[in-house]
Amino acid sequence: MTQEELFKKLIAHCKEYGYIFPSSEIYDGLGAVYDYGQNGVELKNNIKRYWWEAMVKLHENIVGIDSAIFMHPKIWEASGHVGAFNDPLIDNKDSKKRYRADVLIEDYMAKIEEKIEKETSKGQKKFGEAFDPAQFRATNPNVLRLVEKIDTVKQRMKEALNSGDLDALRNLIIDCEIACPISGTRNWTEVRQFNLMFSTQMGSVSSDTNQIYLRPETAQGIFVNFLNVQKTGRMKIPFGIAQIGKAFRNEIVARQFIFRMREFEQMEMQFFVRPGEETKWYDYWKNARMNWHRSLGFGNEKYRFHDHEKLAHYAKAAADVEFNFPFGFKEVEGIHSRSDFDLGNHQKFSGKKIQYFDPDTGENYVPYVVETSIGVDRMVLLVLSASYSEETVTKENGETDERVVLRIPPMLAPVKFAVLPLVKKDGMPEKAREIMNMLKFEYNSQYDEKDTIGKRYRRQDAIGTPFCITIDKQTLDDNTVTIRHRDSMQQERVAVAALAQTLDKLVNMKYALQNLNPEKYK
Ligand code: ATP
């Protein structure tokens, strides 16, 4: 199965099992807007909790807020979004399809990278055990030529983006002979800038003066509350403010399911530091955030850092955490060193002094900011795509069977366990209900008595329930149940009296939080 087929299957699975639905589906949907179903919302809430607790609970000097989506329009002038939150877009005149010019070029470079991979695996086959991939990449003439090609294109793109030279960007597309994937032609329009903010009117009268924006990021709500939180919380630098909330961007090319949406959710944390200490904290947050990602256990090789070619209008340094999605390595989180750009500009635009008196140095200054910014929906997609697995299993009688299983880390799974009476009689349903009632205050659980036990296990596998508790005849005799593990399909017998404690060890988020130990990155 190709990665593309796998991705299509995942999207269908998400719909079939109540994770994600296209928005307004009975009206044929709305571009790049999605709704979360009964399982999707639980997964999303668990991801948000894991992030929030890793930030706010584990760091004494980080607190949270929840600011409004609507904000004073001047904020977006101060932040630079009115002037510079643009994407360069280009249309193909034959297919009438619109693309982001930089994405077309990035896809072109990814194709060359694929060629390099192919050459490398050919070399691997040829030389067998003795093969050294690093040496091969450094010496093979074909590979060297391709690497040089990527470097040249990357350099030209960087220069064009940084200087805002739209003609140079178009020329690069022409020189690389990039064709529209739909029409196959190279009949391109000029490149134009397109502002990504949605605007609307506030109040009953429509005029330019009451035009407001739907926030394109949550960060500005934190900056404009810097003094409120610092003063009322008696916060001392360095300290952070965290927030989870909706953001809106009128993305030109919305594709890849919930990877790029027009309405999405962010989890952002701005960390305010003494000027001069930003590099130390930038490194700290890069490490701490990578550690958080890796703690989910999907495999360290699935993650990498990508340093930005083009720095956003506010940034001093920026790196993305990238994950190997079914469509390749893509950004899931950004870590940005933003200098005093935001607080400094809000000071200028609002006319209010936004400074911090540092009792340790006796100085007043505008703090510097290091931010971590992650998309909740991209995390949901990351977890689902890393968890989705199609397997052939051998049953006890030797026959084989297919199963689709979501190997979601138990602490994030929407339903933690299913309680299943083996048959619908002999007092088993009553016993099962008793166990449900004992556990339901701690964790989400599901009761299911319909169909054979095998079918019920498959249903739970498909939604990613990590444990099934089965009540059988022996339960009624000795008050023990079986716990069936989703991933290994092994079963163990546990006394009902020990059930709550056993399950707690398997699903409680606190153990993962204990292992994060953010102190070690200082
Ligand atoms: P991209 O380059 O993919 O457009 P970005 O660099 O503009 O992303 P940031 O502004 O750094 O993204 O936003 C921080 C995070 O918010 C991203 O890492 C991503 O996880 C998430 N995010 C941004 N745009 C979207 C979107 N349209 N849909 C879903 N998540 C998004």
XYZ file of N, CA and C and ligand atoms in Angstrom, residues 100 249 251 258-262 264 266 268 308 314 320 331-334 336 373-375 377-378, ligand 1:
103
model
N 0.393 28.158 -3.651
C 1.376 28.998 -2.975
C 2.680 28.792 -3.708
N -7.217 31.281 9.408
C -6.389 31.780 8.305
C -7.058 31.390 6.990
N -6.350 30.217 4.208
C -5.277 29.526 3.495
C -5.599 29.440 2.002
N -6.827 17.549 7.839
C -6.777 18.559 8.898
C -5.372 19.134 9.088
N -4.467 18.858 8.162
C -3.128 19.435 8.290
C -3.178 20.951 8.083
N -3.941 21.390 7.102
C -4.043 22.825 6.826
C -5.506 23.207 6.736
N -6.004 23.838 7.794
C -7.415 24.181 7.844
C -7.585 25.699 7.854
N -8.808 26.142 7.607
C -9.040 27.602 7.664
C -9.475 28.010 9.074
N -8.713 26.545 12.880
C -7.958 25.502 13.576
C -7.654 25.957 14.994
N -4.739 26.363 18.172
C -3.310 26.429 18.492
C -3.088 26.294 19.987
N -0.195 27.805 22.301
C 0.994 28.657 22.228
C 1.464 29.036 23.627
N 14.392 27.486 9.757
C 13.694 28.257 8.708
C 14.634 28.879 7.699
N 8.845 38.845 12.451
C 9.205 39.160 13.827
C 10.423 38.399 14.318
N 11.377 24.497 13.121
C 10.149 23.711 13.179
C 10.473 22.327 13.700
N 5.869 20.338 9.119
C 5.856 21.042 10.416
C 4.646 20.677 11.266
N 4.929 20.425 12.550
C 3.822 20.291 13.494
C 3.889 21.390 14.554
N 5.102 21.909 14.787
C 5.269 22.941 15.811
C 6.396 23.877 15.405
N 6.269 25.143 15.818
C 7.343 26.101 15.567
C 7.893 26.627 16.879
N 10.124 29.818 18.148
C 10.580 31.083 17.559
C 11.185 31.989 18.619
N 4.834 27.146 19.479
C 3.511 27.267 18.883
C 3.178 25.990 18.121
N 2.146 25.319 18.583
C 1.824 24.009 18.003
C 0.350 23.946 17.644
N 0.038 23.302 16.530
C -1.352 23.174 16.097
C -1.972 21.926 16.710
N -4.763 20.488 15.824
C -5.276 19.595 14.782
C -4.144 18.810 14.121
N -2.999 19.477 13.951
C -1.859 18.753 13.367
C -1.390 17.653 14.306
P 2.788 26.569 7.628
O 4.184 26.924 7.197
O 2.498 25.083 7.605
O 1.729 27.393 6.981
P 3.201 28.344 9.775
O 4.676 28.334 9.862
O 2.498 29.455 9.134
O 2.692 26.947 9.168
P 2.830 29.107 12.465
O 2.321 30.445 12.149
O 4.202 28.946 13.024
O 2.621 28.130 11.217
O 1.767 28.413 13.436
C 2.129 27.531 14.463
C 1.468 26.183 14.329
O 0.076 26.306 14.074
C 1.989 25.357 13.169
O 3.163 24.665 13.522
C 0.852 24.412 12.903
O 0.917 23.284 13.749
C -0.363 25.232 13.257
N -1.017 25.739 12.041
C -0.677 26.842 11.344
N -1.501 27.017 10.300
C -2.391 25.991 10.351
C -3.509 25.613 9.552
N -3.886 26.331 8.514
N -4.190 24.502 9.893
C -3.833 23.761 10.963
N -2.796 24.073 11.754
C -2.086 25.171 11.464
